[in-house]
Short mmCIF file of C-alpha atoms in Angstrom, two decimals:
data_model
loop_
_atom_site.label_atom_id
_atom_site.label_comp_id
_atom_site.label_asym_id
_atom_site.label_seq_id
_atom_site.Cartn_x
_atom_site.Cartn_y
_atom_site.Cartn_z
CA UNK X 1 32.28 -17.94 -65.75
CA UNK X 2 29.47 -19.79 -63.88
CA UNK X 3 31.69 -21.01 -61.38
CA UNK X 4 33.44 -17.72 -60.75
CA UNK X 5 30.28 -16.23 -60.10
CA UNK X 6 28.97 -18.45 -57.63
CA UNK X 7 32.61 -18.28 -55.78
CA UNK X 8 31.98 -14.79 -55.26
CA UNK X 9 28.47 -14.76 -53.71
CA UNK X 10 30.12 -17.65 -51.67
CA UNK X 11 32.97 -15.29 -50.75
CA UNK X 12 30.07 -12.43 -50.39
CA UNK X 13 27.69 -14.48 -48.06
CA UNK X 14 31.16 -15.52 -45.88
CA UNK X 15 31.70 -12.07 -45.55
CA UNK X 16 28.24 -11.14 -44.35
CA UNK X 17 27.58 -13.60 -41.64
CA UNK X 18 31.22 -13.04 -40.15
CA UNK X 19 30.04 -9.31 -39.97
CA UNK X 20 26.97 -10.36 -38.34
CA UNK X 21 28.39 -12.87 -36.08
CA UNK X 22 30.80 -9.97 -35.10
CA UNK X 23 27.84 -7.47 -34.76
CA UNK X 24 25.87 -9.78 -32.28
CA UNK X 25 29.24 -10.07 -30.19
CA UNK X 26 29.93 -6.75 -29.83
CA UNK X 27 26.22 -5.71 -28.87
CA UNK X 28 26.13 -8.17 -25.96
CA UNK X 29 26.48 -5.96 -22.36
CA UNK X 30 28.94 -6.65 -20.12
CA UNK X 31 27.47 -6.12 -16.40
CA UNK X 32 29.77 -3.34 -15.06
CA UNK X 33 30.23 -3.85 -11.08
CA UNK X 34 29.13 -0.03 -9.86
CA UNK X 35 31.68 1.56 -7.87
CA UNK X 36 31.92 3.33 -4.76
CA UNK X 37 29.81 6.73 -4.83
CA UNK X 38 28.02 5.66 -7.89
CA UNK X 39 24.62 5.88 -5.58
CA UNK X 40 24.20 9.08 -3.94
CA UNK X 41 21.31 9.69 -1.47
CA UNK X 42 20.52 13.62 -1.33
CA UNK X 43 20.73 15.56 1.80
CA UNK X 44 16.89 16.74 2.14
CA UNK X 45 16.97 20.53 2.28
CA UNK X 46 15.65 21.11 5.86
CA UNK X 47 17.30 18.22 7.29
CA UNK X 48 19.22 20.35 9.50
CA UNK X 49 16.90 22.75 10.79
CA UNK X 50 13.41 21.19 10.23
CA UNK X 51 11.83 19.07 12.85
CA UNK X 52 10.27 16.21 11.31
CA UNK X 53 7.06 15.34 13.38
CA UNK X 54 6.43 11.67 12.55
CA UNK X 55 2.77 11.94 14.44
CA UNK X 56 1.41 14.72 12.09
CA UNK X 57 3.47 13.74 8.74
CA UNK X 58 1.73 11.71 6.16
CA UNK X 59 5.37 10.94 4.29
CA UNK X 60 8.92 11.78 4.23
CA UNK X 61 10.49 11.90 0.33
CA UNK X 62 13.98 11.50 -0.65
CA UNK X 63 15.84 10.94 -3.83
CA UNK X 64 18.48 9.90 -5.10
CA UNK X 65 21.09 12.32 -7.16
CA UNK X 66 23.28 9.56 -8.47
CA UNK X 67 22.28 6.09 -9.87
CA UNK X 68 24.43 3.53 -10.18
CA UNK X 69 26.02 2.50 -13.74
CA UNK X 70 25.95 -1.23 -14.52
CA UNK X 71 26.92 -0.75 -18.18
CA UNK X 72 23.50 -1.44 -19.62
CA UNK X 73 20.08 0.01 -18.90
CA UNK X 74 18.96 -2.22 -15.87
CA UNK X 75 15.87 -2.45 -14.04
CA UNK X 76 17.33 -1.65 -10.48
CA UNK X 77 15.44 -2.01 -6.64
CA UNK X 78 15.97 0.44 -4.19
CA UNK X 79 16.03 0.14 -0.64
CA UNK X 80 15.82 3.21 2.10
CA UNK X 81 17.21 2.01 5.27
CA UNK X 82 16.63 4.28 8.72
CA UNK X 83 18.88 3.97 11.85
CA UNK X 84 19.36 5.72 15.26
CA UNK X 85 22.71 5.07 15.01
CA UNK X 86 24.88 6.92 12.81
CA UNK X 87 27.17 4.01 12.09
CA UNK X 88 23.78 2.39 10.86
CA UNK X 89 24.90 -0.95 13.05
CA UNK X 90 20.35 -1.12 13.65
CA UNK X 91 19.63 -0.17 10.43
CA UNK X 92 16.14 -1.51 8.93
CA UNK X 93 14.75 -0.92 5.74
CA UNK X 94 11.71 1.19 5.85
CA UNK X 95 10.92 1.94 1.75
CA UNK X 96 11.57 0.08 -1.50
CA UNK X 97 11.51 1.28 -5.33
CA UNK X 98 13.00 1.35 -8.70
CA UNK X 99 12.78 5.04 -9.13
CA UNK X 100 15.03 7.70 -8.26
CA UNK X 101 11.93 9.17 -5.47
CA UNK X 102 11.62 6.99 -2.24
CA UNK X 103 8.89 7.65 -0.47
CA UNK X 104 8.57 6.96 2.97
CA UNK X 105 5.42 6.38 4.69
CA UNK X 106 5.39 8.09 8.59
CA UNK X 107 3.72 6.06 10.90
CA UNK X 108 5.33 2.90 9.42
CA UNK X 109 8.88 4.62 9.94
CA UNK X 110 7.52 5.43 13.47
CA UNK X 111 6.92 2.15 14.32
CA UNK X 112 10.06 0.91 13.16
CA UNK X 113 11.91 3.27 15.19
CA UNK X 114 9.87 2.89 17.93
CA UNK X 115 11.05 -1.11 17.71
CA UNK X 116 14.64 -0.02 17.73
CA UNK X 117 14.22 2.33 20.48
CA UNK X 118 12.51 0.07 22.54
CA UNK X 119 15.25 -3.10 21.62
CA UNK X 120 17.90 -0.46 22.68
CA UNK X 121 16.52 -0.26 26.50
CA UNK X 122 13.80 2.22 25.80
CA UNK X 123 10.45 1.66 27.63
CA UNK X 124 7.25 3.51 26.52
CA UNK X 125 7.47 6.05 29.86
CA UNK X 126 10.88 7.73 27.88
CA UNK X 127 8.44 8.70 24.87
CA UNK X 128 8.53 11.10 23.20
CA UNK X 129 11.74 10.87 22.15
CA UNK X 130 13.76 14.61 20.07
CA UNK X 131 16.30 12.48 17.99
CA UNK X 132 18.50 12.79 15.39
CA UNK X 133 17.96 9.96 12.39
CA UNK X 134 20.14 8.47 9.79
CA UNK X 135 19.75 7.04 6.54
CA UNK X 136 21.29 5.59 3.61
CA UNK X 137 20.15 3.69 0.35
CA UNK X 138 21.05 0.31 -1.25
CA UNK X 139 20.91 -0.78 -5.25
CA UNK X 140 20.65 -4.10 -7.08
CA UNK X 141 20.09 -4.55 -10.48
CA UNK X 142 17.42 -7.19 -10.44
CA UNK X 143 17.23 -10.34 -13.15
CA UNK X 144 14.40 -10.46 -14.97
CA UNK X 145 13.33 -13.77 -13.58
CA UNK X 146 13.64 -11.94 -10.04
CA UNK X 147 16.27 -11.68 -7.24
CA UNK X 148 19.21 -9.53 -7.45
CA UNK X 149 22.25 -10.06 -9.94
CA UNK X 150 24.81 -10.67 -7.42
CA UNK X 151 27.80 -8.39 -7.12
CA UNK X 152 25.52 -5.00 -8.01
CA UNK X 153 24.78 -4.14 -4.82
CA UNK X 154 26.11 -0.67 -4.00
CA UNK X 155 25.15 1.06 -1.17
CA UNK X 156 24.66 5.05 -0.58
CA UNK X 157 26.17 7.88 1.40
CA UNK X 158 24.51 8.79 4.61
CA UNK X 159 22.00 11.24 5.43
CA UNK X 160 21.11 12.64 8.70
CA UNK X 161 17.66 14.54 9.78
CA UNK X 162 18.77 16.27 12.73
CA UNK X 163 15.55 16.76 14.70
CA UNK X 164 12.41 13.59 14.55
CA UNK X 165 9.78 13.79 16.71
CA UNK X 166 8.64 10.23 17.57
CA UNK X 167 5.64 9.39 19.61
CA UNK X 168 5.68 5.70 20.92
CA UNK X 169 4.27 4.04 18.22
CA UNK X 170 3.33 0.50 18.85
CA UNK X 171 0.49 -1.02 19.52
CA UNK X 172 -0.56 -2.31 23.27
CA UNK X 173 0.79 -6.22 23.32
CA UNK X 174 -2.12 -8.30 25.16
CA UNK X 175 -2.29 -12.10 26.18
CA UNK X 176 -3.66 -13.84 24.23
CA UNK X 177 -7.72 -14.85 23.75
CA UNK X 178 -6.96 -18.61 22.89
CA UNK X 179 -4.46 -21.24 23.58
CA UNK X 180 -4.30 -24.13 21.40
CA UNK X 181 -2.63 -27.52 21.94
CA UNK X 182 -0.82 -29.90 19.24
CA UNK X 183 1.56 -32.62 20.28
CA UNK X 184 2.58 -36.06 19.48
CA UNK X 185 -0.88 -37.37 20.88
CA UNK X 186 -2.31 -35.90 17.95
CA UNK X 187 0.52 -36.73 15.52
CA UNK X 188 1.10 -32.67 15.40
CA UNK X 189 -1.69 -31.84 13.90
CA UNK X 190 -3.10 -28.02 14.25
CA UNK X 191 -6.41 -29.45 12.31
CA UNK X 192 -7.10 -31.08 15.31
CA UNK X 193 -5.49 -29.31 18.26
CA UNK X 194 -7.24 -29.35 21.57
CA UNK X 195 -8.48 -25.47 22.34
CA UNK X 196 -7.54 -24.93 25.98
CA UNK X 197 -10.39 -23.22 28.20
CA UNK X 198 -10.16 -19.87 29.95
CA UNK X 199 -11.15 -20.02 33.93
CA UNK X 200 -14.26 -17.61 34.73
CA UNK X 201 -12.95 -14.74 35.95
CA UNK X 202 -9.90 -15.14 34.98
CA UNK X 203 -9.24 -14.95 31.05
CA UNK X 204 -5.65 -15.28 31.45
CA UNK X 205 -6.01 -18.68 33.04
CA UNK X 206 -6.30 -21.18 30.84
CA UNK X 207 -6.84 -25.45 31.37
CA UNK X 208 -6.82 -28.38 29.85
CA UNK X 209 -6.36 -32.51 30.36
CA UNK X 210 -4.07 -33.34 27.73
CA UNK X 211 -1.64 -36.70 27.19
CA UNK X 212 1.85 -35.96 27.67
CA UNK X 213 4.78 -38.33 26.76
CA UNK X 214 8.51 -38.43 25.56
CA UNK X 215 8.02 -36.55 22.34
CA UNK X 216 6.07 -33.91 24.20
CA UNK X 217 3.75 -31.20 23.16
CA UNK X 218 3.68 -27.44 22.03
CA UNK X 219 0.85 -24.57 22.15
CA UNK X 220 -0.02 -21.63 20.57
CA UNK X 221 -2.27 -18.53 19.96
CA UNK X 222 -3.05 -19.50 16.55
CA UNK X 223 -3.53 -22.86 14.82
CA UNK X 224 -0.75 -22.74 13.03
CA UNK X 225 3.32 -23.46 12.93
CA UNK X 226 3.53 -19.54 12.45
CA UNK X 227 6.80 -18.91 14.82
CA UNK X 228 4.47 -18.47 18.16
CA UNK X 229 4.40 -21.70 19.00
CA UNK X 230 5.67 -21.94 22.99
CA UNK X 231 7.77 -24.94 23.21
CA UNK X 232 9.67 -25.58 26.91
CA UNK X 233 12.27 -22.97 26.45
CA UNK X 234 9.53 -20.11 26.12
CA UNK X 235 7.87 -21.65 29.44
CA UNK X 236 8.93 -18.69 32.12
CA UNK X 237 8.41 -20.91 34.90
CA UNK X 238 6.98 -24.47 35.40
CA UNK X 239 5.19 -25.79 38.86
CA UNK X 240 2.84 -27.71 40.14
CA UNK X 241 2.36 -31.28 41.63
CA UNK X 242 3.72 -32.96 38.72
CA UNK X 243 6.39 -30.52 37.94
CA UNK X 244 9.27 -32.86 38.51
CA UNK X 245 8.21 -34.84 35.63
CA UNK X 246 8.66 -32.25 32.93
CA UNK X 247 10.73 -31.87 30.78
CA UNK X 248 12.93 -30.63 27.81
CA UNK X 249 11.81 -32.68 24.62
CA UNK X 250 13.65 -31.44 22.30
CA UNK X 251 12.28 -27.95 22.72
CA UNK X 252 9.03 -29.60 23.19
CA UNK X 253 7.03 -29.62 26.48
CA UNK X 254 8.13 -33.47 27.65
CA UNK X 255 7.14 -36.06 30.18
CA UNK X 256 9.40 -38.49 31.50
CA UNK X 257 6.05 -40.47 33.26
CA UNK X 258 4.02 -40.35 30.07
CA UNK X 259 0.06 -40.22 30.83
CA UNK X 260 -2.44 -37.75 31.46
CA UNK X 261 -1.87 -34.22 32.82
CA UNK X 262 -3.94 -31.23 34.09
CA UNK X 263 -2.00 -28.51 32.15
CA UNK X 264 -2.31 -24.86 33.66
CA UNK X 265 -0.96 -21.48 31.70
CA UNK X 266 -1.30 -18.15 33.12
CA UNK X 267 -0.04 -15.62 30.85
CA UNK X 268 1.17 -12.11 31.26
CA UNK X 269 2.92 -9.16 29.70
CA UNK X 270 6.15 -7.61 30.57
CA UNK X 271 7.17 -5.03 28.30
CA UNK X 272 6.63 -6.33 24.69
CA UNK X 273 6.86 -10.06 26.10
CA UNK X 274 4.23 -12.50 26.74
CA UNK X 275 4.65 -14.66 29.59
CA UNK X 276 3.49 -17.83 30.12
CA UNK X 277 3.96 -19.51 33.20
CA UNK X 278 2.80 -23.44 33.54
CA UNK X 279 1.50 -25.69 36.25
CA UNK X 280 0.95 -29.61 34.99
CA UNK X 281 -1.00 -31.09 38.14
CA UNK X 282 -2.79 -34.44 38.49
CA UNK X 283 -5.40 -34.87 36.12
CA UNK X 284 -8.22 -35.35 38.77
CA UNK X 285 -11.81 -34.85 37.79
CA UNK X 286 -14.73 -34.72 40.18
CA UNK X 287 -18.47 -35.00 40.24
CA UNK X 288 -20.45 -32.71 42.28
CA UNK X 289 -23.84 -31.53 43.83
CA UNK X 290 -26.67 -33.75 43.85
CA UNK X 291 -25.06 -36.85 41.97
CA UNK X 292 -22.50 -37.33 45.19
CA UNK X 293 -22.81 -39.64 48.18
CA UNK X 294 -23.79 -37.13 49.81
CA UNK X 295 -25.53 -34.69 47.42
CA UNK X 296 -23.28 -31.97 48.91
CA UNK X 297 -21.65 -29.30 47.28
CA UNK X 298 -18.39 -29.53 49.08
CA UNK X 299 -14.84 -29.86 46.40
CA UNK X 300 -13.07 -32.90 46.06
CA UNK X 301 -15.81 -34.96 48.17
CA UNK X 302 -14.72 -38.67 49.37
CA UNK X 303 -16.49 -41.22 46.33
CA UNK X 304 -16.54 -38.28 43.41
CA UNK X 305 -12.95 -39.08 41.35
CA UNK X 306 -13.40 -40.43 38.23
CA UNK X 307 -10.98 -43.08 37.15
CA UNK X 308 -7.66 -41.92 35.24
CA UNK X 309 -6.69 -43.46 31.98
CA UNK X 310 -3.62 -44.68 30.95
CA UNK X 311 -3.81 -44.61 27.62
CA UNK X 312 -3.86 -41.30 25.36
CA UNK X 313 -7.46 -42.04 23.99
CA UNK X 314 -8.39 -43.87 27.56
CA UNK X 315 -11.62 -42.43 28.97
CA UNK X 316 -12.28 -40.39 32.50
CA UNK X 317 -14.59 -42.52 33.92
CA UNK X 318 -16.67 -40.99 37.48
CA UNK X 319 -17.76 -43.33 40.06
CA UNK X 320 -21.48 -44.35 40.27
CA UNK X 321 -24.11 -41.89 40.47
CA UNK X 322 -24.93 -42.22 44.33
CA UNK X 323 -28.31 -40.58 43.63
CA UNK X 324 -30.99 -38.59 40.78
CA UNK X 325 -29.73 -35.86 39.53
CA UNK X 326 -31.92 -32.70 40.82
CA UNK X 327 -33.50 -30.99 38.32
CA UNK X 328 -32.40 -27.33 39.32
CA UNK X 329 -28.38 -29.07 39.16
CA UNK X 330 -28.31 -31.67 37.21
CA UNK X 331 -24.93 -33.63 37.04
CA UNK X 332 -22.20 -31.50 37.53
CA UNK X 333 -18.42 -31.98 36.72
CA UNK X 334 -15.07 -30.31 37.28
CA UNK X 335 -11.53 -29.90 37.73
CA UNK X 336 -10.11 -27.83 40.12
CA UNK X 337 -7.79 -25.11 39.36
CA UNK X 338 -5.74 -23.57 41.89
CA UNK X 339 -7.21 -20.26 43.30
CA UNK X 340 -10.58 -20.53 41.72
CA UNK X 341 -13.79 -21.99 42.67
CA UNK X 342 -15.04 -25.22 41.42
CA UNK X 343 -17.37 -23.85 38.82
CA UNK X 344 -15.19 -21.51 37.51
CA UNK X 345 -13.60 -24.76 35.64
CA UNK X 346 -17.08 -26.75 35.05
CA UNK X 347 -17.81 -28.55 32.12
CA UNK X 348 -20.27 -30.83 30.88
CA UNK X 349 -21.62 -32.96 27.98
CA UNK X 350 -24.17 -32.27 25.32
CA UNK X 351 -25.10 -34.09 22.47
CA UNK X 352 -21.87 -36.16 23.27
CA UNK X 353 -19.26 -33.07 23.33
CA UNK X 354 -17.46 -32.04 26.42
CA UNK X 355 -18.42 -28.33 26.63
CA UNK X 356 -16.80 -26.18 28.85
CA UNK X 357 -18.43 -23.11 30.99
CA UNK X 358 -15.16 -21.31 30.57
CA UNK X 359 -16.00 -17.15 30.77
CA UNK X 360 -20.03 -18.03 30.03
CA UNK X 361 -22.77 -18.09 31.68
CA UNK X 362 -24.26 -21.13 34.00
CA UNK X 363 -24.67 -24.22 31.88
CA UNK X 364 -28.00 -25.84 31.17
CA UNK X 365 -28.86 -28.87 33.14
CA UNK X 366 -28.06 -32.65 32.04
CA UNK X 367 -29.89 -35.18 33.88
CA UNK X 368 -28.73 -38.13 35.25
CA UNK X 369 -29.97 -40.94 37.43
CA UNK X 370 -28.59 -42.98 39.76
CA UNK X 371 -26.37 -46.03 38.98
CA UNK X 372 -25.12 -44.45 35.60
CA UNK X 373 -22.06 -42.90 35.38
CA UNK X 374 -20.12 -40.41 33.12
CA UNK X 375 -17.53 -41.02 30.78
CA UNK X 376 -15.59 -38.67 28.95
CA UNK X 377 -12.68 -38.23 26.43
CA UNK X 378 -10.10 -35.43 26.24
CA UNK X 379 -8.41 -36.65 24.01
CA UNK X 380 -10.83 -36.01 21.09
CA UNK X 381 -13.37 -33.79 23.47
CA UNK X 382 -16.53 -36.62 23.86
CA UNK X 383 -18.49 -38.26 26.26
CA UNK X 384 -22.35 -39.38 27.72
CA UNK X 385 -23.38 -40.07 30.72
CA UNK X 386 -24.85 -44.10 30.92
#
């Protein structure tokens, strides 16, 4: 009797865990791919006679009548994508959500379309531009981890607004307020870039010494490996007296005479384009005023070039003070830039920095007397006069 008991709750518990076992299997989901038409993206009701003023709307809402069925309650992203094509072939997405309401916000549209109009040949002067507009959406069920499932993207219908306003929406592109130097003389380090130096009166203009060899160099408008970076294939033109010697470093700016350059970049804008044009020229430094042979004022005076290193953390050395420093001048240095005046590229040294006059003001005087002379490094931006 005991055992024929305990063979049935045997047989009973068998029973009960192949019930459960077959419970769990049948409530797993099974991810259904969604099929064609299973998003639908509704036709807003004045999309054929409204005009949709982007410049005085604060949003543009659509929804979606259909969702997609993936066979299980999903969380699912979805993407609004605008156009000025009706094939959608420039489509970019312009909204996200997980709701069946997108909401788009106006002047970001406008400055998307404004991008696509202007990457299909339109300048700013063709603005404002009457057009019709096309959209569509796209679905993914997401995992929970993040990222979409794959295979569960299904994409919408498309809807067309048949009259947009749009105002040319982008902001002015201008050249840039700094220019910053990294290379292999400073094992590519932003941390300790070399900032180049705007010519008075001319903020586009911008200078610097800097050690060029086989590996080459790059700049940029930030300190930073953000995509900006102008490498030699971004150069529009290159010149100067040295321009034979540069070259392609592996997209790098490159010298096949490694050693010490006087690096010029005038930028520009054409269209949404900054330009940068280059001149590398000999990297001559002079003294001038009352410190010269002479105590003239003339540029590039016989007995006022400093010495040229020829090593990347060699220093500029000038010749011999010929005389005292004047008070009211001082000890004056320069390099000579092409189209501007002497002191439109000045620099001098205080408290054992190299600071340069740039778009300032005069500089304050440094004394010197005669005999001494004045040494200076670009590479890491010191000198002193002794």
């Amino acid at each position: 009797m005991k055992n024929l008991i305990k063979s049935a709750l045997l047989l009973l518990c068998s029973v009960c865990i192949f019930t459960a076992c077959e419970d769990d299997r049948d409530s797993n989901p099974t991810l259904q791919k969604p099929t064609n038409g299973s998003l639908v993206l509704n036709t807003p009701a004045m999309a054929e006679n409204a005009l949709y003023d982007l410049a005085n709307t604060s949003n543009l809402i659509f929804t979606l009548g259909n969702l997609p069925d993936y066979g299980f309650p999903a969380y699912t992203s979805y993407t609004l994508e605008a156009s000025l094509n009706a094939d959608m072939t420039d489509s970019v997405e312009v909204a996200t959500g997980n709701s069946s309401k997108i909401e788009v916000d106006a002047a970001m549209l406008a400055a998307s379309l404004t991008t696509l109009a202007v990457n299909a040949g339109k300048s700013e002067s063709d603005f404002p531009l009457d057009i019709p507009l096309y959209f569509r959406a796209r679905a993914n069920a997401m995992q929970y981890a993040g990222g979409a499932i794959p295979g569960t993207e299904t994409i919408s219908n498309i809807v067309k607004l048949n009259q947009v306003h749009l105002l040319y929406s982008l902001p002015p592109v201008n050249t840039p307020d700094n220019l910053y130097i990294t290379g292999n003389f400073n094992s590519w380090s932003w941390d300790s870039s070399l900032t180049m130096t705007p010519c008075y009166d001319g903020p586009n203009v911008f200078w610097h010494l800097v050690w060029i060899d086989e590996s080459g160099i790059k700049f940029n408008a930030a300190k930073a490996w953000d995509g900006g970076e102008v490498g030699y294939a971004q150069l529009h033109s290159v010149g100067g007296e040295l321009a034979s010697e540069i070259m392609d470093a592996g997209g790098n700016i490159g010298s096949s005479n490694p050693g010490w350059y006087l690096m010029i970049i005038t930028t520009s804008v054409s269209g949404r384009d900054i330009v940068y044009d280059a001149e590398f020229n000999k990297p001559e430094v002079w003294l001038m005023g009352s410190v010269t042979p002479t105590g003239a004022w003339d540029e590039k005076m016989d007995g006022c070039l400093f010495d040229i290193p020829t090593t990347k953390d060699g220093q500029f050395v000038s010749p011999a003070f010929a005389n005292n420093a004047a008070e009211d001048s001082g000890v004056r240095a320069y390099v000579k830039i092409p189209g501007f005046d002497w002191w439109k590229s000045e620099f001098m040294v205080f408290d054992g920095k190299i600071v340069y006059r740039g778009t300032g003001g005069d500089q304050d005087r440094v004394m010197g007397s005669a005999g001494q002379k004045l040494y200076l490094n670009f590479g890491n931006e010191t000198g002193e006069i002794k």
